[in-house]
Short mmCIF file of N, CA, C and O in Angstrom, two decimals:
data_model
loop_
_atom_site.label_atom_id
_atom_site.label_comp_id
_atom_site.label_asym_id
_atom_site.label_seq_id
_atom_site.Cartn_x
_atom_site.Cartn_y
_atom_site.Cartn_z
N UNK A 1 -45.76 38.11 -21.97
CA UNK A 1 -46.00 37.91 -20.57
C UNK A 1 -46.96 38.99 -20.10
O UNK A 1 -46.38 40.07 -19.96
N UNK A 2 -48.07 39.02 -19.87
CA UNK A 2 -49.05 39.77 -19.68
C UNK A 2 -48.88 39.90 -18.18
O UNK A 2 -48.57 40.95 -17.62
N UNK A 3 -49.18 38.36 -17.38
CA UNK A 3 -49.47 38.69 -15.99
C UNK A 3 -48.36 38.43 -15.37
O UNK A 3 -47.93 37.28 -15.49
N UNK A 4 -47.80 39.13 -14.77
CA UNK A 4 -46.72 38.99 -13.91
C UNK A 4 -47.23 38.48 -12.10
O UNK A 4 -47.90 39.31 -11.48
N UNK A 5 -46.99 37.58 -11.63
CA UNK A 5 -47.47 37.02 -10.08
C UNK A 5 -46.89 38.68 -9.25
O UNK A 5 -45.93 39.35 -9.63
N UNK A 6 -47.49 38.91 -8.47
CA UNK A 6 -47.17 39.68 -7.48
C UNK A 6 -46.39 39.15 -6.55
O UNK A 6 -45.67 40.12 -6.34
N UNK A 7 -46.03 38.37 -5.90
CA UNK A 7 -45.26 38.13 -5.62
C UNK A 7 -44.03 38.35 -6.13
O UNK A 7 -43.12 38.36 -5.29
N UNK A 8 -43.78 38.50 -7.03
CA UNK A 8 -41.88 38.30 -8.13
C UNK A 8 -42.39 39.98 -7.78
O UNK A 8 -41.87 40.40 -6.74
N UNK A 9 -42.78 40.39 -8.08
CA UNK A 9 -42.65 42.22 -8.16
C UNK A 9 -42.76 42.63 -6.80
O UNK A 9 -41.81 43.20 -6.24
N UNK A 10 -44.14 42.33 -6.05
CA UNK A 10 -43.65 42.93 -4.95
C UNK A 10 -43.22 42.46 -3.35
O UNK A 10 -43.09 43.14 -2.33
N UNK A 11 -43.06 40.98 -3.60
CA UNK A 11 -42.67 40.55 -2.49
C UNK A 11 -44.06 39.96 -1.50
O UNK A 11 -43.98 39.06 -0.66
N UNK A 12 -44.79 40.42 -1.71
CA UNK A 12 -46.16 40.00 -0.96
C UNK A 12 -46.64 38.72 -1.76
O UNK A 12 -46.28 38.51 -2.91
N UNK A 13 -47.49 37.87 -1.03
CA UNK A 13 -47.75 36.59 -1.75
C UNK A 13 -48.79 36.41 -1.14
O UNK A 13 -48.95 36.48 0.08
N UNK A 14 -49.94 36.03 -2.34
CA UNK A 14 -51.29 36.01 -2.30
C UNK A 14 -51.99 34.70 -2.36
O UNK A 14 -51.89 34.25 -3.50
N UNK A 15 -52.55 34.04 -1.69
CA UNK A 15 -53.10 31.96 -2.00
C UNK A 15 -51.46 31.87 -1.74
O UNK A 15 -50.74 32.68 -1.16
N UNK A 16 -51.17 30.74 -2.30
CA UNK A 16 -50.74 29.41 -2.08
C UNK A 16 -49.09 29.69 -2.56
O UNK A 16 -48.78 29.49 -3.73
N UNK A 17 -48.12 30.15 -1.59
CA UNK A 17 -46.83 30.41 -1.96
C UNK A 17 -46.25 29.41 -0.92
O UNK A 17 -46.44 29.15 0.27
N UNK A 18 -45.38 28.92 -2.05
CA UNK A 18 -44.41 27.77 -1.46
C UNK A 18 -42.91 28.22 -1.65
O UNK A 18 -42.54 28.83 -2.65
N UNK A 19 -42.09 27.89 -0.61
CA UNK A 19 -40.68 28.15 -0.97
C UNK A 19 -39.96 26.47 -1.09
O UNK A 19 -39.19 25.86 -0.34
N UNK A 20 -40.54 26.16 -2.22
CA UNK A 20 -39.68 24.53 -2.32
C UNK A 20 -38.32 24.83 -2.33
O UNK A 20 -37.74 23.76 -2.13
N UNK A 21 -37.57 25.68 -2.44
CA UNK A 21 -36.04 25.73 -2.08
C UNK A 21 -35.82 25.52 -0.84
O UNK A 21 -35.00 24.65 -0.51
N UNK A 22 -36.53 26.31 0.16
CA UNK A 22 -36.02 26.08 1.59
C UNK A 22 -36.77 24.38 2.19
O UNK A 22 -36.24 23.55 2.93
N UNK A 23 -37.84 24.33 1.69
CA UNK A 23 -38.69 22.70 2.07
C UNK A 23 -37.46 21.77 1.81
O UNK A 23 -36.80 21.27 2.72
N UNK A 24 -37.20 21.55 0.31
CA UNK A 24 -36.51 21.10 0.10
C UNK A 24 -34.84 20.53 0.92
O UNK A 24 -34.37 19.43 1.20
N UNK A 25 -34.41 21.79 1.04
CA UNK A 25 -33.10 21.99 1.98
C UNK A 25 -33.43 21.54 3.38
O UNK A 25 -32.82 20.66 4.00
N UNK A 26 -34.30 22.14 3.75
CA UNK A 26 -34.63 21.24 5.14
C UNK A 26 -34.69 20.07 5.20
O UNK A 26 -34.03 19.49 6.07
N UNK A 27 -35.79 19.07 3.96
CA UNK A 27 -36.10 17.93 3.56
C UNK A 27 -34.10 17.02 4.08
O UNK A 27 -33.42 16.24 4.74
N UNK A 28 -34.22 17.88 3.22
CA UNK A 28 -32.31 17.22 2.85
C UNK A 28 -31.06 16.86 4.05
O UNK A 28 -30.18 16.04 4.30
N UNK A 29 -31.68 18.07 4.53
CA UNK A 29 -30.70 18.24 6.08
C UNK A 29 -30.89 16.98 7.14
O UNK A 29 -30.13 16.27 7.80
N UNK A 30 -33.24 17.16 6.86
CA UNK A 30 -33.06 15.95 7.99
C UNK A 30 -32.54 14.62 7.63
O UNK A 30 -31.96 13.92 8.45
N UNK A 31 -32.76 14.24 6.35
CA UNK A 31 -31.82 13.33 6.09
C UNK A 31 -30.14 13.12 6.53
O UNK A 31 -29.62 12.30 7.30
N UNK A 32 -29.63 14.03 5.84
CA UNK A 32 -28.12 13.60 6.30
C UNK A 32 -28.04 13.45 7.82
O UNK A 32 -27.25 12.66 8.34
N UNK A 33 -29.05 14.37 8.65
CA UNK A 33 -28.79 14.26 10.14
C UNK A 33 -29.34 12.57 10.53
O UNK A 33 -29.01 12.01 11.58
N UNK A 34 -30.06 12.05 9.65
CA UNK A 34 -30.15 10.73 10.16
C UNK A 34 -29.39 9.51 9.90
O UNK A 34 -29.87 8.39 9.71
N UNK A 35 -28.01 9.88 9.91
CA UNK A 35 -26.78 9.15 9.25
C UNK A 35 -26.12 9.63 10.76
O UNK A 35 -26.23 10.70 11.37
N UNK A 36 -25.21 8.02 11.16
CA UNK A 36 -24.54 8.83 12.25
C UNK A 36 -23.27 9.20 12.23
O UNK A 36 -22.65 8.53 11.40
N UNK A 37 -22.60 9.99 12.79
CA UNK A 37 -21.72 10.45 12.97
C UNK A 37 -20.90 11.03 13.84
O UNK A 37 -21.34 12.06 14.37
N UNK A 38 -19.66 10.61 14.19
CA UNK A 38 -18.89 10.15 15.23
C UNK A 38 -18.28 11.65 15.47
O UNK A 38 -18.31 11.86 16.68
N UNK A 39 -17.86 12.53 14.93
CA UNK A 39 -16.97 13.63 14.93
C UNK A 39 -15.84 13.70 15.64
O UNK A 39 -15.33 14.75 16.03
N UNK A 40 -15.38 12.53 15.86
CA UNK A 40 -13.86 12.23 16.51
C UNK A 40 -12.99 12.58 15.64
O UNK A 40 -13.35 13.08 14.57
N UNK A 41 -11.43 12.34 16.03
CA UNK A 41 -10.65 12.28 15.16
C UNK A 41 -10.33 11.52 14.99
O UNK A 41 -10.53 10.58 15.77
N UNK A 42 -9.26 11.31 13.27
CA UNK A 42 -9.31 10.79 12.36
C UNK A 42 -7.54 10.47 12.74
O UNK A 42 -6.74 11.14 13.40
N UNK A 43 -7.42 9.46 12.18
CA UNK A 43 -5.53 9.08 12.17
C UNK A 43 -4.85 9.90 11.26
O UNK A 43 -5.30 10.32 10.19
N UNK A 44 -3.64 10.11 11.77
CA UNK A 44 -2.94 10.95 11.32
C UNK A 44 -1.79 10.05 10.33
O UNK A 44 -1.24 9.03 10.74
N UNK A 45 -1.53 10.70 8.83
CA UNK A 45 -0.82 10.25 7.92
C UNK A 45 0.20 11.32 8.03
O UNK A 45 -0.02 12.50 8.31
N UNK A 46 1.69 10.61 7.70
CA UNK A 46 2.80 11.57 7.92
C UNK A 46 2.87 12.27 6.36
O UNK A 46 3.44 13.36 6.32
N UNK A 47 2.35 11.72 5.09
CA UNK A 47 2.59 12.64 3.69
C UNK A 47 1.36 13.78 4.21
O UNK A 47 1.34 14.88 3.65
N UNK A 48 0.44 13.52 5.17
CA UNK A 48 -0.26 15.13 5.00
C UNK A 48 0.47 16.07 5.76
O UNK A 48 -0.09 17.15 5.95
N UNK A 49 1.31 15.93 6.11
CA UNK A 49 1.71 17.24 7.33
C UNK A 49 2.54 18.24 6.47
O UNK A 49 2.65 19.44 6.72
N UNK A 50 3.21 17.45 5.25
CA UNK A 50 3.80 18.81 4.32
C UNK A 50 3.25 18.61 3.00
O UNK A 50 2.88 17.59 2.41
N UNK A 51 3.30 20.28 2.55
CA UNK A 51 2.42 20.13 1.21
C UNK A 51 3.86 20.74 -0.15
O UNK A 51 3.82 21.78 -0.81
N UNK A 52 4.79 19.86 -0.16
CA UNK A 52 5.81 19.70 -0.61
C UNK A 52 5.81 19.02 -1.57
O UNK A 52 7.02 18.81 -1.62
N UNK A 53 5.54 18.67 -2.10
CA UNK A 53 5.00 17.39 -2.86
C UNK A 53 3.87 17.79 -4.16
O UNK A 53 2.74 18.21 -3.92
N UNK A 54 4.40 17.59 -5.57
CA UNK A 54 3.35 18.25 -6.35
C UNK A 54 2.11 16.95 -6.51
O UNK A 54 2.12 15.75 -6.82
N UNK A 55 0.86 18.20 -6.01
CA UNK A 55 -0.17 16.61 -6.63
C UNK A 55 -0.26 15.70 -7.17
O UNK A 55 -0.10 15.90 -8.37
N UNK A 56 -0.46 14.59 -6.89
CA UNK A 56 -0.94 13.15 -7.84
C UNK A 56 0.55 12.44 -7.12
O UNK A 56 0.71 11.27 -7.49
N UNK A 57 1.32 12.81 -6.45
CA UNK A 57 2.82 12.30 -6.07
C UNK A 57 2.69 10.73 -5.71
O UNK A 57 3.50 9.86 -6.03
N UNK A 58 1.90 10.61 -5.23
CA UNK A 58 1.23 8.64 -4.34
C UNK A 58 0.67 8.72 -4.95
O UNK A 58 -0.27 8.36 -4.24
N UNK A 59 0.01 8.99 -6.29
CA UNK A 59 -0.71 8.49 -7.10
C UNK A 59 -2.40 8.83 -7.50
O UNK A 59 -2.96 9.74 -6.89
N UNK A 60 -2.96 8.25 -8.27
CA UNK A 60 -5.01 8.63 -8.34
C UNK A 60 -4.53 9.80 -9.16
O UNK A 60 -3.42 9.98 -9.67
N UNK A 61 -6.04 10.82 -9.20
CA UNK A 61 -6.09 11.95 -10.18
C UNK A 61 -5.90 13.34 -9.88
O UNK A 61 -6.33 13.83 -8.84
N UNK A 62 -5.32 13.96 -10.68
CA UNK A 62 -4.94 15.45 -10.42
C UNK A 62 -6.03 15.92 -10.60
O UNK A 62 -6.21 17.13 -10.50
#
């Protein structure tokens, strides 16, 4: 590895620096925000109110 980008060493960024991590994440966000969503509440089940009960008890996967 001869040339190391300046950027990775010193934080400064010279031409054409992209942060596709954050593009990306944004990309992503506006998506899910274009799904709608109600944020009401949800009905209440009487097996969630105690956690008495070893997993898988009603059944599906541990």
């Amino acid at each position: 590895m001869k040339h190391m980008p300046s950027r990775d060493t010193t934080g400064k960024c010279e031409g054409e620096c992209e942060n596709l991590v954050r593009e990306n994440e944004k990309n992503r966000q506006k998506e899910l925000n274009a799904y709608p969503y109600s944020g009401g509440s949800s009905p209440s089940v009487p097996w969630a109110k105690s956690r008495n009960e070893q997993p898988g008890f009603y059944g599906g996967h541990v």
